[in-house]
DNA sequence: TAGATTGTTAATCGATTAACAATC
DNA sequence: TAGATTGTTAATCGATTAACAATC
């Protein structure tokens, strides 16, 4: 069924569908047509139907989609029915904030460990998880079957840490370090480059001013 | 010169070019061809030339591109030659961490204020900036000519705050709240939806396992 | 000048939208 | 059954890549 390659453009839209369907579910909505959903999400009904049909038919002609069922199915497609153990590497301001913020246990993401090189931080706790020495990282990732590493370290140390993670079986990295990571295929990377986001905003501000406030 | 509309796909690549050119500059590299840059960045030389040519010819036949000049020009295109005042709204863990982390003064992004509803936080400082009451937000944005708001508040309060920001002339929002913001055209939004990023990783992990570890 | 490499046009590829027959 | 809406094929649009003449 799920044989042919799905484009990342489609994957990138799944979490948003999942969020809207969750809201509909909470509102007690039982069924929804691609047209109604398209109005709510500001995308075309055609795209919605194409996207869903990448994974097989979830709807019913003349009826639409059952919200509860579709919500559940998209969650399953996203792999949210499985648990994912994650660690945070770098217990600076951002790393500790994410430890408190990434509270996605109900989505199956379990915060298992946090690491830093700074002796002063080691032993402190973040949401009940003890900050460990970087020395323990490799064994921990291997033994505790960590899938995902959230990387909040300076760019210069990133590459070395990534090598260690890869060597010990990491499957994915959420990268906040401002470098492009080199990983073998099979290791997934999502970059969160906040300065890039700010620069895009800056460009679009300038463009808007140039075009509309001459 | 910069008349025709540039696609967001191109804009999205500019910060990365900017970063690589900055590195080349720091390495003392004087000139680079689209082919050399393509090898370094793992994109096609053709795309590089097309992208740059959206903004006019920066290169020279038979020579390539002057690194220093191109770096400077892309910075200018991104609007980094202008100052952008920003505030952070929500002084929770994430907001405070970003106050310390978004240290982009040298890129022209100036941290001017941080706001929260929590009486206990008001008066504390984040990188020398005092946490203010949300009551002061509207006047501050208006009087201090704030361009950019970094939004780290619970999703339920996001929409109300966005209205206030828009009313007082905000130009762009970096949105960490897990909702789609409704803004008039002319207000730029970049979303940083960390749970969406985790879900994409989850999907790609599942897919890789399904296809390669049957 | 000869060689290199851009700027730019043309070809290809992929993603989005439109249309409609199938069917609930 | 008639009406509604999907699933899917076809048409369009836009973005990427290839090719090459222009030119430094």
PDB file of C-alpha atoms in Angstrom, chain B residues 99-210:
ATOM      1  CA  UNK B  99      16.582  36.566  24.681  1.00  0.00           C
ATOM      2  CA  UNK B 100      19.998  35.217  25.520  1.00  0.00           C
ATOM      3  CA  UNK B 101      20.403  33.224  22.330  1.00  0.00           C
ATOM      4  CA  UNK B 102      19.236  35.554  19.593  1.00  0.00           C
ATOM      5  CA  UNK B 103      22.394  37.580  19.828  1.00  0.00           C
ATOM      6  CA  UNK B 104      22.284  38.933  16.325  1.00  0.00           C
ATOM      7  CA  UNK B 105      23.152  42.554  16.972  1.00  0.00           C
ATOM      8  CA  UNK B 106      25.953  42.310  14.426  1.00  0.00           C
ATOM      9  CA  UNK B 107      23.327  41.329  11.856  1.00  0.00           C
ATOM     10  CA  UNK B 108      21.249  44.340  12.805  1.00  0.00           C
ATOM     11  CA  UNK B 109      18.691  42.585  15.017  1.00  0.00           C
ATOM     12  CA  UNK B 110      18.449  44.542  18.266  1.00  0.00           C
ATOM     13  CA  UNK B 111      16.781  43.037  21.340  1.00  0.00           C
ATOM     14  CA  UNK B 112      14.684  45.874  22.734  1.00  0.00           C
ATOM     15  CA  UNK B 113      12.108  44.410  25.061  1.00  0.00           C
ATOM     16  CA  UNK B 114      10.525  41.331  26.628  1.00  0.00           C
ATOM     17  CA  UNK B 115       6.998  41.028  28.004  1.00  0.00           C
ATOM     18  CA  UNK B 116       4.975  38.684  30.166  1.00  0.00           C
ATOM     19  CA  UNK B 117       1.709  38.554  32.080  1.00  0.00           C
ATOM     20  CA  UNK B 118       3.313  36.874  35.103  1.00  0.00           C
ATOM     21  CA  UNK B 119       3.769  39.416  37.926  1.00  0.00           C
ATOM     22  CA  UNK B 120       6.545  37.270  39.345  1.00  0.00           C
ATOM     23  CA  UNK B 121       8.671  37.690  36.241  1.00  0.00           C
ATOM     24  CA  UNK B 122       8.131  41.384  35.651  1.00  0.00           C
ATOM     25  CA  UNK B 123      11.164  43.412  36.664  1.00  0.00           C
ATOM     26  CA  UNK B 124      13.632  40.541  36.212  1.00  0.00           C
ATOM     27  CA  UNK B 125      16.243  41.003  33.506  1.00  0.00           C
ATOM     28  CA  UNK B 126      17.176  39.005  30.421  1.00  0.00           C
ATOM     29  CA  UNK B 127      20.516  39.998  28.934  1.00  0.00           C
ATOM     30  CA  UNK B 128      20.179  43.423  30.488  1.00  0.00           C
ATOM     31  CA  UNK B 129      16.617  43.928  29.279  1.00  0.00           C
ATOM     32  CA  UNK B 130      13.927  44.303  31.907  1.00  0.00           C
ATOM     33  CA  UNK B 131      10.852  42.078  31.656  1.00  0.00           C
ATOM     34  CA  UNK B 132       7.823  44.343  31.266  1.00  0.00           C
ATOM     35  CA  UNK B 133       4.134  43.927  31.908  1.00  0.00           C
ATOM     36  CA  UNK B 134       1.975  43.029  28.950  1.00  0.00           C
ATOM     37  CA  UNK B 135       0.081  46.248  29.669  1.00  0.00           C
ATOM     38  CA  UNK B 136       3.014  48.194  28.279  1.00  0.00           C
ATOM     39  CA  UNK B 137       3.238  46.203  25.066  1.00  0.00           C
ATOM     40  CA  UNK B 138       1.145  48.290  22.700  1.00  0.00           C
ATOM     41  CA  UNK B 139       2.673  51.630  23.568  1.00  0.00           C
ATOM     42  CA  UNK B 140       6.165  50.166  23.526  1.00  0.00           C
ATOM     43  CA  UNK B 141       5.797  48.615  20.078  1.00  0.00           C
ATOM     44  CA  UNK B 142       4.409  51.848  18.711  1.00  0.00           C
ATOM     45  CA  UNK B 143       6.785  54.299  20.371  1.00  0.00           C
ATOM     46  CA  UNK B 144       9.980  52.297  20.078  1.00  0.00           C
ATOM     47  CA  UNK B 145       9.378  51.411  16.452  1.00  0.00           C
ATOM     48  CA  UNK B 146       9.544  47.665  16.896  1.00  0.00           C
ATOM     49  CA  UNK B 147       9.683  45.742  13.603  1.00  0.00           C
ATOM     50  CA  UNK B 148       9.720  42.157  14.739  1.00  0.00           C
ATOM     51  CA  UNK B 149       7.948  40.280  17.524  1.00  0.00           C
ATOM     52  CA  UNK B 150       9.115  36.871  18.668  1.00  0.00           C
ATOM     53  CA  UNK B 151       6.032  35.128  19.985  1.00  0.00           C
ATOM     54  CA  UNK B 152       6.486  32.483  22.680  1.00  0.00           C
ATOM     55  CA  UNK B 153       3.111  32.479  24.382  1.00  0.00           C
ATOM     56  CA  UNK B 154       0.474  29.749  24.802  1.00  0.00           C
ATOM     57  CA  UNK B 155      -1.580  29.267  21.665  1.00  0.00           C
ATOM     58  CA  UNK B 156      -4.760  30.564  23.261  1.00  0.00           C
ATOM     59  CA  UNK B 157      -3.320  34.014  23.933  1.00  0.00           C
ATOM     60  CA  UNK B 158      -1.510  34.281  20.605  1.00  0.00           C
ATOM     61  CA  UNK B 159      -4.319  35.668  18.459  1.00  0.00           C
ATOM     62  CA  UNK B 160      -5.190  38.493  20.850  1.00  0.00           C
ATOM     63  CA  UNK B 161      -1.574  39.571  21.108  1.00  0.00           C
ATOM     64  CA  UNK B 162      -1.129  39.453  17.345  1.00  0.00           C
ATOM     65  CA  UNK B 163      -4.037  41.870  16.943  1.00  0.00           C
ATOM     66  CA  UNK B 164      -2.394  44.326  19.318  1.00  0.00           C
ATOM     67  CA  UNK B 165       0.933  44.013  17.529  1.00  0.00           C
ATOM     68  CA  UNK B 166      -0.615  44.558  14.130  1.00  0.00           C
ATOM     69  CA  UNK B 167      -2.572  47.550  15.356  1.00  0.00           C
ATOM     70  CA  UNK B 168       0.647  49.160  16.529  1.00  0.00           C
ATOM     71  CA  UNK B 169       2.614  48.694  13.365  1.00  0.00           C
ATOM     72  CA  UNK B 170       4.516  45.444  13.763  1.00  0.00           C
ATOM     73  CA  UNK B 171       6.050  44.295  10.491  1.00  0.00           C
ATOM     74  CA  UNK B 172       6.941  40.679  11.177  1.00  0.00           C
ATOM     75  CA  UNK B 173       6.351  37.863  13.636  1.00  0.00           C
ATOM     76  CA  UNK B 174       8.549  34.898  14.453  1.00  0.00           C
ATOM     77  CA  UNK B 175       5.898  32.558  15.748  1.00  0.00           C
ATOM     78  CA  UNK B 176       6.689  29.759  18.212  1.00  0.00           C
ATOM     79  CA  UNK B 177       3.035  29.358  19.250  1.00  0.00           C
ATOM     80  CA  UNK B 178       1.456  26.270  17.799  1.00  0.00           C
ATOM     81  CA  UNK B 179      -1.280  28.024  15.852  1.00  0.00           C
ATOM     82  CA  UNK B 180      -1.612  29.601  12.426  1.00  0.00           C
ATOM     83  CA  UNK B 181      -1.679  33.352  12.861  1.00  0.00           C
ATOM     84  CA  UNK B 182      -4.142  35.556  11.064  1.00  0.00           C
ATOM     85  CA  UNK B 183      -2.408  38.706   9.917  1.00  0.00           C
ATOM     86  CA  UNK B 184      -3.171  41.291   7.237  1.00  0.00           C
ATOM     87  CA  UNK B 185      -0.995  41.205   4.146  1.00  0.00           C
ATOM     88  CA  UNK B 186       2.126  43.208   4.694  1.00  0.00           C
ATOM     89  CA  UNK B 187       2.841  41.528   8.023  1.00  0.00           C
ATOM     90  CA  UNK B 188       5.372  38.744   7.567  1.00  0.00           C
ATOM     91  CA  UNK B 189       5.176  35.524   9.560  1.00  0.00           C
ATOM     92  CA  UNK B 190       7.703  32.751  10.019  1.00  0.00           C
ATOM     93  CA  UNK B 191       6.548  29.749  11.982  1.00  0.00           C
ATOM     94  CA  UNK B 192       8.838  27.676  14.160  1.00  0.00           C
ATOM     95  CA  UNK B 193       6.684  24.702  15.006  1.00  0.00           C
ATOM     96  CA  UNK B 194       8.982  22.391  16.889  1.00  0.00           C
ATOM     97  CA  UNK B 195       6.395  19.662  17.308  1.00  0.00           C
ATOM     98  CA  UNK B 196       5.880  19.644  13.544  1.00  0.00           C
ATOM     99  CA  UNK B 197       9.615  19.175  13.078  1.00  0.00           C
ATOM    100  CA  UNK B 198       9.616  16.268  15.518  1.00  0.00           C
ATOM    101  CA  UNK B 199       6.696  14.693  13.670  1.00  0.00           C
ATOM    102  CA  UNK B 200       8.503  14.956  10.358  1.00  0.00           C
ATOM    103  CA  UNK B 201      11.494  13.249  11.922  1.00  0.00           C
ATOM    104  CA  UNK B 202       9.209  10.578  13.297  1.00  0.00           C
ATOM    105  CA  UNK B 203       7.710   9.966   9.864  1.00  0.00           C
ATOM    106  CA  UNK B 204      11.085   9.742   8.183  1.00  0.00           C
ATOM    107  CA  UNK B 205      12.413   7.390  10.844  1.00  0.00           C
ATOM    108  CA  UNK B 206       9.415   5.107  10.346  1.00  0.00           C
ATOM    109  CA  UNK B 207       9.733   5.236   6.606  1.00  0.00           C
ATOM    110  CA  UNK B 208      13.423   4.426   6.659  1.00  0.00           C
ATOM    111  CA  UNK B 209      12.866   1.468   8.972  1.00  0.00           C
ATOM    112  CA  UNK B 210       9.964   0.217   6.850  1.00  0.00           C
TER     113      UNK B 210
END
